[in-house]
Amino acid sequence: MKRYNILILILIFYIYLVYGNVNVDTLHNVNQDIAINNPWTHPNGTLRSIRIGIVGAGIGGSSCAYYLNKIFNSSVLSDHNGQKNHLNPHQSSVYPLDITIFERERIGGRARSIIIDNGNVELGASIVHPLNENINQIVKDLGLEKVYGIASTKEEPYNIWNGNEMVFTESQFSFIDKIKLLVNYYWDPIRFKNSRDDIVQKFLSSYHRKEPFHTVEEFFQNINLSMTTNQTAKQFFVDDVGISENFIQDILSAAIRVNYNQNYDQISAFAALIALVGSEDGLYSIKGGNYQMAKSMIENSKSTTIHAEVRKIEKMDTPKDAHHPLYKVHTQNPAHPLLLDEHEFDFVVIAAPIELSYLEFSSNINTDFPKRDYKNVFVYLISAENLQPQFFNLPPNSKPPLHVLTSHNTSLPFFSVSKNPRGYLDDGRALYKIFAPLYLGKDLLDSLFNNYTVHFQHVWSAYPILTPTDKFPPINIDSGIFYVNSFEHAVSTMETETLSAKNIAKLIAKAIKRPYVDI
Ligand SMILES: Cc1cc2nc3c(=O)[nH]c(=O)nc-3n(C[C@H](O)[C@H](O)[C@H](O)COP(=O)(O)OP(=O)(O)OC[C@H]3O[C@@H](n4cnc5c(N)ncnc54)[C@H](O)[C@@H]3O)c2cc1C
């Protein structure tokens, strides 16, 4: 009788192993991989940490550290069917991770805010779209607070100026806006909305793909959107979708110009579309500054941050029995240029535009891939009593506009001038932000503003000049070097940088044969 009970217990335990939470096959594979394939062992056979160096602590670099930590320190695996399996403590700690982030300037990179009158003002990346699934999740997981109300409101409508007149002024009621657009542009607004929604749906489908992509080209092929990266917005919207040039020049250009400071006949259709999705409701930023995301992700990832500029990445000889070479990263302290250092890594992630990073590579690393020029954008933060209506050919006694975007006119001195979400300063004047292609002289500012003070001006190498292409830089530059900003050749947003960083975290997991992880 006793023997019979023991047999039943063994049977129950077996059924639990096979059909229960723990996937025997997956765990078996984990053990095999560790035993056979893990090259990260000390000569005495004990496992050593996998060392990953990240160049840049912007949203790309910080999110890469965050996702790597999430993958490697997770005790939950998902198999290819999405089934979750729990690792035992031994298995979850067999991949100790050692992440070092090098940052030459400041955490956040182009997500940078400054303080004016004790209030936070975004100088770079300002807006998160509610459809940004990765950032939504990061914000939730890290307990960051969202700030809404950063777009124009019905009380403070936006206007579109073509250099002569306001071609569009938002009304109190959105249905009136729709009617105005239909009267002026017939079916164009509907055609545009349909094609945009179709593309947004295709893009959103990329979030459900668990397998990492190996090239940017593959990403767009997978979601059937290559035709948006290899033609201009003009070719796509006018020639393919059948939208009139008037509609795209007058109305759509305003969003393209304010977001990317580029024109519809040069920018790729994909980048233009991302700019046009960015003009919807529900936009938000992060309390305390968008750079808080980078700061929190780095803290959460338990990485070490070193304030240094990476000057050179050197591929070393592949050690005996290793699967791929090691890399030596040469750094220089920005404050003390004579302070040089070297660090050895298994993997290096470049999370900064190579075009702007002054990085040198050893000659055994192939860097013969496409590069882009970056667009110079002048940002001004100016407090003023108001914008002068006469500047926009409005009657002097009319209500001064608060938000002015611009339609397609390459001779205009700025892309947009808009009351900033920071609102009114202590002295009662409103804070305005201007995006301009060039330096704005005193004469122009005198005619644009009433009683103004320039608080801050900055020139960004803001984003790549996003002309159409079907050839992107590689994501995997060398067997152990990955490049987050290859994706920036398609579009530049915080969300797409996290998308690229997450993909690279998965590629590194694959490279060391860490079982597939759902993050
Ligand atoms: C004015 C402006 C407005 C924008 N508005 C928005 C917006 O509203 N919404 C949005 O989603 N996106 C916006 N963007 C785009 C967004 O800022 C970028 O796509 C994103 O922040 C890029 O992140 P990243 O980490 O890839 O690069 P970066 O933020 O540029 O980070 C790279 C980091 O690497 C460091 N670095 C570079 N070289 C080295 C080196 N050799 N050694 C060490 N460190 C190095 C740099 O100092 C930097 O901190 C805007 C950009 C600008 C300029």
XYZ file of C-alpha atoms and ligand atoms in Angstrom:
572
model
C 0.000 0.000 0.000
C 2.833 2.384 0.968
C 4.691 1.601 -2.292
C 1.493 2.303 -4.218
C 1.258 5.835 -2.634
C 4.839 6.627 -3.533
C 4.212 5.589 -7.151
C 1.182 7.913 -7.319
C 3.268 10.761 -5.908
C 5.986 10.188 -8.504
C 3.340 10.102 -11.242
C 1.776 13.399 -10.024
C 5.209 15.035 -9.888
C 5.977 13.829 -13.428
C 2.651 15.191 -14.751
C 3.390 18.524 -13.026
C 6.801 18.714 -14.671
C 5.501 17.894 -18.126
C 2.273 19.900 -18.170
C 2.738 22.346 -15.316
C 4.523 25.663 -15.048
C 7.995 24.321 -15.668
C 8.861 23.416 -19.216
C 11.269 20.491 -18.919
C 12.543 20.829 -22.486
C 13.347 24.496 -22.077
C 15.224 23.949 -18.844
C 17.042 20.989 -20.312
C 18.166 23.191 -23.205
C 19.270 25.876 -20.785
C 21.515 23.387 -19.005
C 22.894 22.064 -22.269
C 23.620 25.565 -23.543
C 25.391 26.490 -20.356
C 27.452 23.343 -20.392
C 28.341 23.298 -24.071
C 28.143 26.801 -25.441
C 29.012 29.268 -22.763
C 32.454 30.665 -23.497
C 32.336 33.037 -20.537
C 34.199 30.821 -18.160
C 37.314 31.414 -16.097
C 40.196 28.984 -16.680
C 39.100 27.169 -13.492
C 35.699 26.495 -15.087
C 33.609 28.966 -13.075
C 31.370 31.307 -15.059
C 32.403 34.924 -15.301
C 30.229 37.958 -16.005
C 29.297 38.891 -19.529
C 30.732 42.364 -19.915
C 28.785 44.809 -22.043
C 29.962 48.356 -22.760
C 27.411 50.907 -23.943
C 28.470 54.148 -25.638
C 25.969 56.879 -24.743
C 23.442 57.367 -21.939
C 20.599 58.820 -23.992
C 17.260 57.055 -24.278
C 18.865 54.488 -26.629
C 21.777 53.516 -24.352
C 19.827 53.637 -21.108
C 16.969 51.559 -22.495
C 19.426 49.017 -23.875
C 20.903 48.615 -20.364
C 17.373 48.397 -18.957
C 16.257 45.674 -21.382
C 19.508 43.715 -21.036
C 19.079 43.664 -17.285
C 15.449 42.678 -17.713
C 16.408 39.734 -19.901
C 19.432 38.533 -17.995
C 18.194 39.001 -14.467
C 14.743 37.671 -15.125
C 13.781 34.419 -13.511
C 10.918 34.010 -15.972
C 11.507 32.760 -19.479
C 9.027 32.653 -22.291
C 9.374 29.919 -24.822
C 8.571 30.443 -28.496
C 4.864 29.879 -27.871
C 4.796 32.665 -25.316
C 4.496 30.139 -22.450
C 6.109 31.458 -19.285
C 8.542 29.186 -17.461
C 10.215 29.879 -14.151
C 13.939 29.332 -13.837
C 15.310 27.987 -10.609
C 17.729 30.293 -8.746
C 20.776 28.498 -10.138
C 19.643 28.881 -13.724
C 18.570 32.508 -13.437
C 21.931 33.568 -12.078
C 24.154 31.706 -14.516
C 24.407 34.718 -16.780
C 25.842 37.385 -14.503
C 25.838 40.654 -16.348
C 28.214 43.554 -15.992
C 27.060 46.659 -17.881
C 29.156 49.819 -18.154
C 27.721 52.934 -19.790
C 30.068 55.650 -21.062
C 28.612 59.140 -21.332
C 30.650 62.161 -22.365
C 28.046 64.827 -21.552
C 24.824 64.189 -19.670
C 22.380 61.384 -18.995
C 19.405 61.696 -21.327
C 21.341 62.987 -24.360
C 18.830 64.715 -26.595
C 16.185 64.260 -23.890
C 17.371 67.321 -22.008
C 15.504 69.802 -19.875
C 16.476 73.088 -18.302
C 14.978 75.069 -15.440
C 13.405 78.460 -16.102
C 11.809 80.283 -13.154
C 11.887 77.079 -11.074
C 9.964 75.174 -13.742
C 11.065 72.424 -16.041
C 11.327 73.097 -19.796
C 12.220 70.513 -22.430
C 15.020 71.684 -24.698
C 15.162 68.539 -26.837
C 12.779 65.581 -27.077
C 9.525 66.857 -25.599
C 6.620 64.641 -26.509
C 5.665 61.014 -25.976
C 2.775 59.707 -28.062
C 0.167 57.558 -26.283
C 0.767 54.798 -28.855
C 4.441 54.517 -27.810
C 4.059 51.071 -26.247
C 7.634 50.674 -25.021
C 7.767 54.039 -23.310
C 4.283 53.573 -21.843
C 5.520 50.325 -20.285
C 8.807 51.819 -19.063
C 6.936 54.724 -17.447
C 4.576 52.291 -15.744
C 7.277 49.856 -14.606
C 9.526 52.574 -13.228
C 6.724 54.531 -11.563
C 7.359 57.738 -13.506
C 4.674 60.389 -13.611
C 3.117 61.592 -16.867
C 2.332 65.248 -17.548
C -0.497 65.876 -19.997
C -1.694 69.088 -21.598
C 1.417 69.717 -23.637
C -0.328 70.244 -26.965
C -2.446 73.224 -28.010
C -5.967 73.429 -26.587
C -9.255 74.684 -27.990
C -8.836 77.821 -25.862
C -5.329 78.284 -27.201
C -5.660 77.041 -30.791
C -2.850 76.454 -33.224
C -2.527 78.306 -36.485
C -0.700 77.500 -39.688
C 1.108 80.397 -41.327
C 2.367 80.336 -44.911
C 4.398 83.544 -44.750
C 1.488 85.713 -45.926
C -1.527 84.602 -43.993
C -2.866 82.008 -41.593
C -4.030 79.199 -43.871
C -5.642 77.367 -40.982
C -6.788 78.265 -37.472
C -8.075 75.561 -35.157
C -11.635 76.238 -34.022
C -13.429 75.515 -30.739
C -15.014 72.393 -32.201
C -13.137 69.687 -34.012
C -16.085 68.906 -36.319
C -15.884 72.496 -37.621
C -12.188 71.942 -38.341
C -13.069 68.792 -40.233
C -15.705 70.598 -42.300
C -13.278 73.460 -43.048
C -10.695 70.965 -44.250
C -13.210 69.055 -46.377
C -14.504 72.280 -47.946
C -10.987 73.434 -48.804
C -9.323 70.138 -49.663
C -12.223 67.828 -50.624
C -11.365 64.137 -50.031
C -7.713 64.730 -49.167
C -8.163 64.680 -45.355
C -10.044 61.366 -45.597
C -7.540 59.828 -48.002
C -4.738 60.934 -45.712
C -6.390 59.558 -42.575
C -7.050 56.174 -44.195
C -3.504 55.744 -45.456
C -2.007 56.977 -42.185
C -4.174 54.650 -40.082
C -3.202 51.720 -42.289
C 0.493 52.474 -41.800
C 0.108 53.020 -38.064
C -1.575 49.612 -37.760
C 1.272 47.980 -39.678
C 3.823 49.704 -37.468
C 1.985 48.685 -34.288
C 2.042 45.066 -35.474
C 5.843 45.165 -35.018
C 5.341 45.197 -31.231
C 3.877 41.699 -31.387
C 6.897 40.199 -33.122
C 8.914 38.283 -30.582
C 11.856 37.383 -32.826
C 14.483 40.109 -33.139
C 15.233 41.595 -36.552
C 18.786 41.604 -37.882
C 18.679 44.632 -40.160
C 16.559 47.768 -40.350
C 15.588 46.689 -43.859
C 14.233 43.411 -42.417
C 12.176 45.331 -39.836
C 10.374 47.277 -42.560
C 9.972 44.264 -44.846
C 8.425 42.282 -41.970
C 5.695 44.855 -41.490
C 5.302 45.591 -45.179
C 6.394 49.229 -44.949
C 9.543 49.364 -47.099
C 7.682 51.557 -49.567
C 7.486 54.275 -46.909
C 11.236 54.412 -46.254
C 12.411 54.445 -49.850
C 10.268 57.267 -51.185
C 9.583 60.836 -50.157
C 6.393 61.939 -48.447
C 5.561 63.745 -51.670
C 5.959 60.605 -53.806
C 4.005 58.494 -51.343
C 1.130 60.850 -50.514
C 0.757 62.634 -53.835
C 1.691 59.960 -56.382
C 0.589 56.788 -54.554
C -2.251 57.867 -52.246
C -3.557 60.631 -54.506
C -3.533 63.529 -52.028
C -3.297 67.013 -53.540
C -0.077 68.984 -53.182
C -2.095 71.875 -51.741
C -3.216 69.802 -48.752
C 0.232 68.433 -48.049
C 1.891 71.848 -48.488
C -0.639 73.840 -46.452
C -1.622 71.437 -43.696
C 0.461 68.257 -43.430
C 3.736 70.126 -43.852
C 3.080 71.953 -40.586
C 3.460 68.764 -38.523
C 6.395 67.516 -40.593
C 8.208 70.834 -40.207
C 7.594 71.254 -36.479
C 8.710 67.688 -35.728
C 11.617 67.213 -38.135
C 12.266 70.699 -39.522
C 12.364 69.115 -42.973
C 10.185 69.433 -46.048
C 7.721 66.989 -47.567
C 9.517 66.771 -50.917
C 12.743 65.579 -49.219
C 11.804 63.636 -46.090
C 10.914 59.946 -46.339
C 7.239 59.038 -46.131
C 7.865 56.968 -42.996
C 9.500 59.818 -41.050
C 6.748 62.176 -42.231
C 4.095 59.744 -41.043
C 5.653 59.470 -37.606
C 5.568 63.274 -37.435
C 1.928 63.258 -38.480
C 0.959 60.678 -35.869
C 2.650 62.968 -33.367
C 0.012 65.603 -33.895
C -2.810 63.696 -32.189
C -4.383 63.949 -28.712
C -3.115 62.330 -25.490
C 0.495 63.438 -25.860
C 2.510 63.508 -22.657
C 5.917 64.183 -21.153
C 7.566 63.022 -17.937
C 7.315 64.981 -14.712
C 10.710 66.439 -13.865
C 11.939 66.115 -17.457
C 12.000 63.386 -20.077
C 15.626 62.625 -19.188
C 14.217 61.099 -15.978
C 13.397 58.053 -18.099
C 17.082 57.558 -18.937
C 18.108 58.148 -15.323
C 15.562 55.667 -13.955
C 16.350 53.021 -16.567
C 20.061 53.211 -15.748
C 19.380 52.955 -12.013
C 17.037 50.035 -12.576
C 19.583 48.221 -14.760
C 22.242 48.380 -12.020
C 24.787 49.498 -14.616
C 27.926 51.448 -13.852
C 28.043 54.860 -15.543
C 31.432 56.353 -16.357
C 31.702 60.016 -17.311
C 34.059 59.603 -20.251
C 34.186 59.923 -23.997
C 34.803 56.732 -25.931
C 37.521 57.560 -28.455
C 38.249 54.192 -29.985
C 36.824 50.683 -30.228
C 39.424 48.049 -30.922
C 38.770 44.463 -31.946
C 41.209 42.153 -30.203
C 42.350 38.722 -31.317
C 39.724 36.068 -30.646
C 40.828 34.132 -27.561
C 41.285 30.383 -27.918
C 37.966 28.512 -27.414
C 35.973 31.761 -27.491
C 33.053 32.178 -29.855
C 33.784 35.732 -30.831
C 36.457 38.365 -30.246
C 36.738 40.710 -27.313
C 36.738 44.485 -27.720
C 38.849 47.117 -26.058
C 37.201 50.478 -25.488
C 39.568 53.446 -25.144
C 38.200 56.395 -23.196
C 39.159 59.951 -22.393
C 37.906 62.058 -19.515
C 36.180 65.145 -21.030
C 37.294 67.388 -18.147
C 40.866 66.060 -18.024
C 41.916 65.099 -21.569
C 45.118 63.506 -20.321
C 43.110 60.990 -18.304
C 42.917 58.018 -20.650
C 41.626 54.561 -19.826
C 40.902 51.172 -21.405
C 38.123 48.650 -20.750
C 37.615 45.165 -22.145
C 34.175 43.906 -23.215
C 32.469 40.893 -24.722
C 29.907 43.133 -26.422
C 29.847 46.830 -27.239
C 26.604 48.670 -27.953
C 26.940 52.010 -29.721
C 23.958 54.109 -28.659
C 24.892 57.430 -30.216
C 25.006 58.589 -33.826
C 28.423 57.489 -35.128
C 28.394 60.620 -37.306
C 28.548 62.817 -34.172
C 30.462 60.655 -31.738
C 34.112 61.139 -32.871
C 34.608 57.392 -32.548
C 37.573 55.689 -34.135
C 37.504 51.974 -34.988
C 40.431 49.614 -35.363
C 41.062 48.734 -39.002
C 39.749 45.160 -38.556
C 36.209 46.531 -37.994
C 34.343 47.343 -41.186
C 32.648 50.737 -40.928
C 31.987 51.160 -44.607
C 28.241 51.724 -44.304
C 25.871 54.646 -44.963
C 26.244 57.791 -42.876
C 23.812 60.698 -42.656
C 24.188 64.435 -42.215
C 22.431 65.757 -39.134
C 20.040 68.662 -39.272
C 21.059 71.763 -37.318
C 18.101 73.108 -35.396
C 18.145 76.358 -33.427
C 15.934 76.275 -30.340
C 14.989 79.520 -28.603
C 13.198 79.851 -25.266
C 11.799 83.352 -25.025
C 9.362 84.900 -22.588
C 7.179 87.668 -23.976
C 3.999 89.568 -23.380
C 2.682 88.263 -26.680
C 3.406 87.521 -30.310
C 2.771 90.568 -32.496
C -0.316 89.969 -34.685
C 1.093 92.295 -37.399
C 4.030 89.940 -37.936
C 1.515 87.462 -39.345
C -0.395 90.121 -41.335
C -3.206 90.056 -38.784
C -4.920 93.342 -37.768
C -2.948 95.007 -34.918
C -5.934 94.809 -32.545
C -6.640 91.110 -33.193
C -6.058 88.451 -30.539
C -2.349 87.538 -30.649
C -1.756 83.928 -31.709
C -0.132 81.587 -29.191
C 0.838 78.626 -31.380
C 2.027 79.145 -34.944
C 3.165 76.291 -37.166
C 4.281 76.878 -40.726
C 3.269 75.431 -44.049
C 5.647 74.549 -46.889
C 7.686 77.689 -47.516
C 11.451 77.318 -47.417
C 12.046 81.052 -47.023
C 10.362 81.335 -43.606
C 12.719 82.226 -40.731
C 11.325 79.562 -38.383
C 9.477 76.251 -38.421
C 7.274 77.024 -35.439
C 6.788 79.422 -32.565
C 4.598 78.161 -29.800
C 3.654 78.883 -26.215
C 5.491 76.290 -24.154
C 3.686 73.931 -21.733
C 5.750 75.679 -19.008
C 3.100 78.412 -19.425
C 3.363 81.797 -17.748
C 6.439 82.813 -15.779
C 6.409 84.650 -12.453
C 6.299 88.054 -14.174
C 3.133 87.088 -16.079
C 4.794 86.720 -19.464
C 4.332 83.499 -21.412
C 7.257 81.287 -22.379
C 7.566 80.559 -26.115
C 9.705 78.009 -27.903
C 10.951 78.572 -31.443
C 12.441 75.962 -33.788
C 14.422 77.653 -36.542
C 16.812 76.567 -39.303
C 19.159 79.506 -38.648
C 20.189 82.038 -36.049
C 17.417 84.585 -35.454
C 18.633 88.193 -35.282
C 17.413 90.934 -32.949
C 15.442 92.693 -35.703
C 13.364 89.619 -36.356
C 12.721 88.963 -32.652
C 11.790 92.651 -32.168
C 9.131 92.381 -34.857
C 7.897 88.968 -33.694
C 7.492 89.601 -29.946
C 6.224 92.268 -27.629
C 8.395 92.950 -24.543
C 10.531 89.830 -24.674
C 13.544 88.234 -22.964
C 15.651 85.471 -24.510
C 16.188 82.925 -21.723
C 18.042 80.241 -23.586
C 19.197 79.370 -27.069
C 20.763 76.167 -28.240
C 21.816 74.609 -31.530
C 21.154 70.891 -31.804
C 22.553 68.437 -34.291
C 19.007 67.319 -33.923
C 18.177 64.367 -36.148
C 19.451 62.851 -39.380
C 18.354 64.434 -42.625
C 15.756 61.773 -43.216
C 15.775 61.425 -46.995
C 14.445 58.141 -48.453
C 16.766 55.159 -48.538
C 16.690 51.411 -48.856
C 20.172 50.938 -47.420
C 20.598 51.385 -43.675
C 23.688 50.986 -41.481
C 23.972 47.486 -39.997
C 22.579 46.755 -36.538
C 25.345 44.213 -35.993
C 28.458 46.114 -37.088
C 30.827 43.350 -35.991
C 30.141 40.017 -34.284
C 30.130 41.692 -30.851
C 29.306 45.303 -31.785
C 25.718 46.500 -32.078
C 24.451 49.877 -33.259
C 21.216 51.285 -31.773
C 21.159 54.399 -33.948
C 21.133 52.509 -37.238
C 17.364 52.745 -36.752
C 17.647 56.525 -36.533
C 18.337 56.545 -40.278
C 14.642 55.666 -40.676
C 13.244 57.992 -38.026
C 14.384 59.703 -34.839
C 12.154 59.391 -31.781
C 12.647 58.247 -28.220
C 10.243 55.349 -28.798
C 12.005 54.026 -31.888
C 15.332 54.252 -30.044
C 13.872 52.006 -27.311
C 12.549 49.701 -30.019
C 16.033 49.382 -31.507
C 17.649 49.003 -28.058
C 15.217 46.264 -27.042
C 15.897 44.437 -30.285
C 19.648 44.592 -29.615
C 19.171 43.251 -26.076
C 17.391 40.263 -27.652
C 20.133 39.834 -30.280
C 22.769 39.734 -27.531
C 20.690 37.185 -25.617
C 20.559 35.115 -28.791
C 24.296 35.495 -29.365
C 25.049 33.906 -26.009
C 22.247 31.372 -26.489
C 20.189 32.676 -23.594
C 16.777 31.065 -24.171
C 14.277 33.397 -25.789
C 12.863 35.941 -23.390
C 9.644 37.888 -23.612
C 10.346 41.481 -22.530
C 14.991 69.557 -30.592
C 14.585 68.117 -30.602
C 13.264 67.778 -30.403
C 12.876 66.442 -30.396
N 11.583 66.135 -30.116
C 11.240 64.851 -29.915
C 9.967 64.529 -29.390
O 9.147 65.407 -29.098
N 9.667 63.214 -29.195
C 10.566 62.220 -29.473
O 10.237 61.046 -29.257
N 11.789 62.506 -29.967
C 12.155 63.790 -30.184
N 13.404 64.094 -30.623
C 14.302 62.998 -31.045
C 14.899 62.299 -29.830
O 15.495 63.256 -29.009
C 15.968 61.310 -30.261
O 15.488 60.439 -31.255
C 16.404 60.426 -29.098
O 16.442 61.146 -27.895
C 17.769 59.866 -29.435
O 18.233 59.098 -28.347
P 19.641 58.369 -28.429
O 19.898 57.821 -27.086
O 19.668 57.446 -29.562
O 20.690 59.511 -28.799
P 21.152 60.721 -27.866
O 20.038 61.233 -27.070
O 21.858 61.665 -28.779
O 22.191 60.060 -26.861
C 23.491 59.733 -27.255
C 24.394 60.018 -26.067
O 25.692 59.542 -26.385
C 26.654 60.455 -25.907
N 27.854 60.240 -26.724
C 28.014 60.466 -28.046
N 29.236 60.080 -28.449
C 29.862 59.603 -27.350
C 31.157 59.065 -27.123
N 32.052 58.963 -28.100
N 31.475 58.670 -25.873
C 30.580 58.779 -24.856
N 29.345 59.297 -25.007
C 28.992 59.692 -26.249
C 26.005 61.815 -26.105
O 26.575 62.762 -25.225
C 24.550 61.509 -25.772
O 24.260 61.743 -24.420
C 13.831 65.418 -30.632
C 15.169 65.762 -30.833
C 15.544 67.096 -30.802
C 16.991 67.443 -30.975
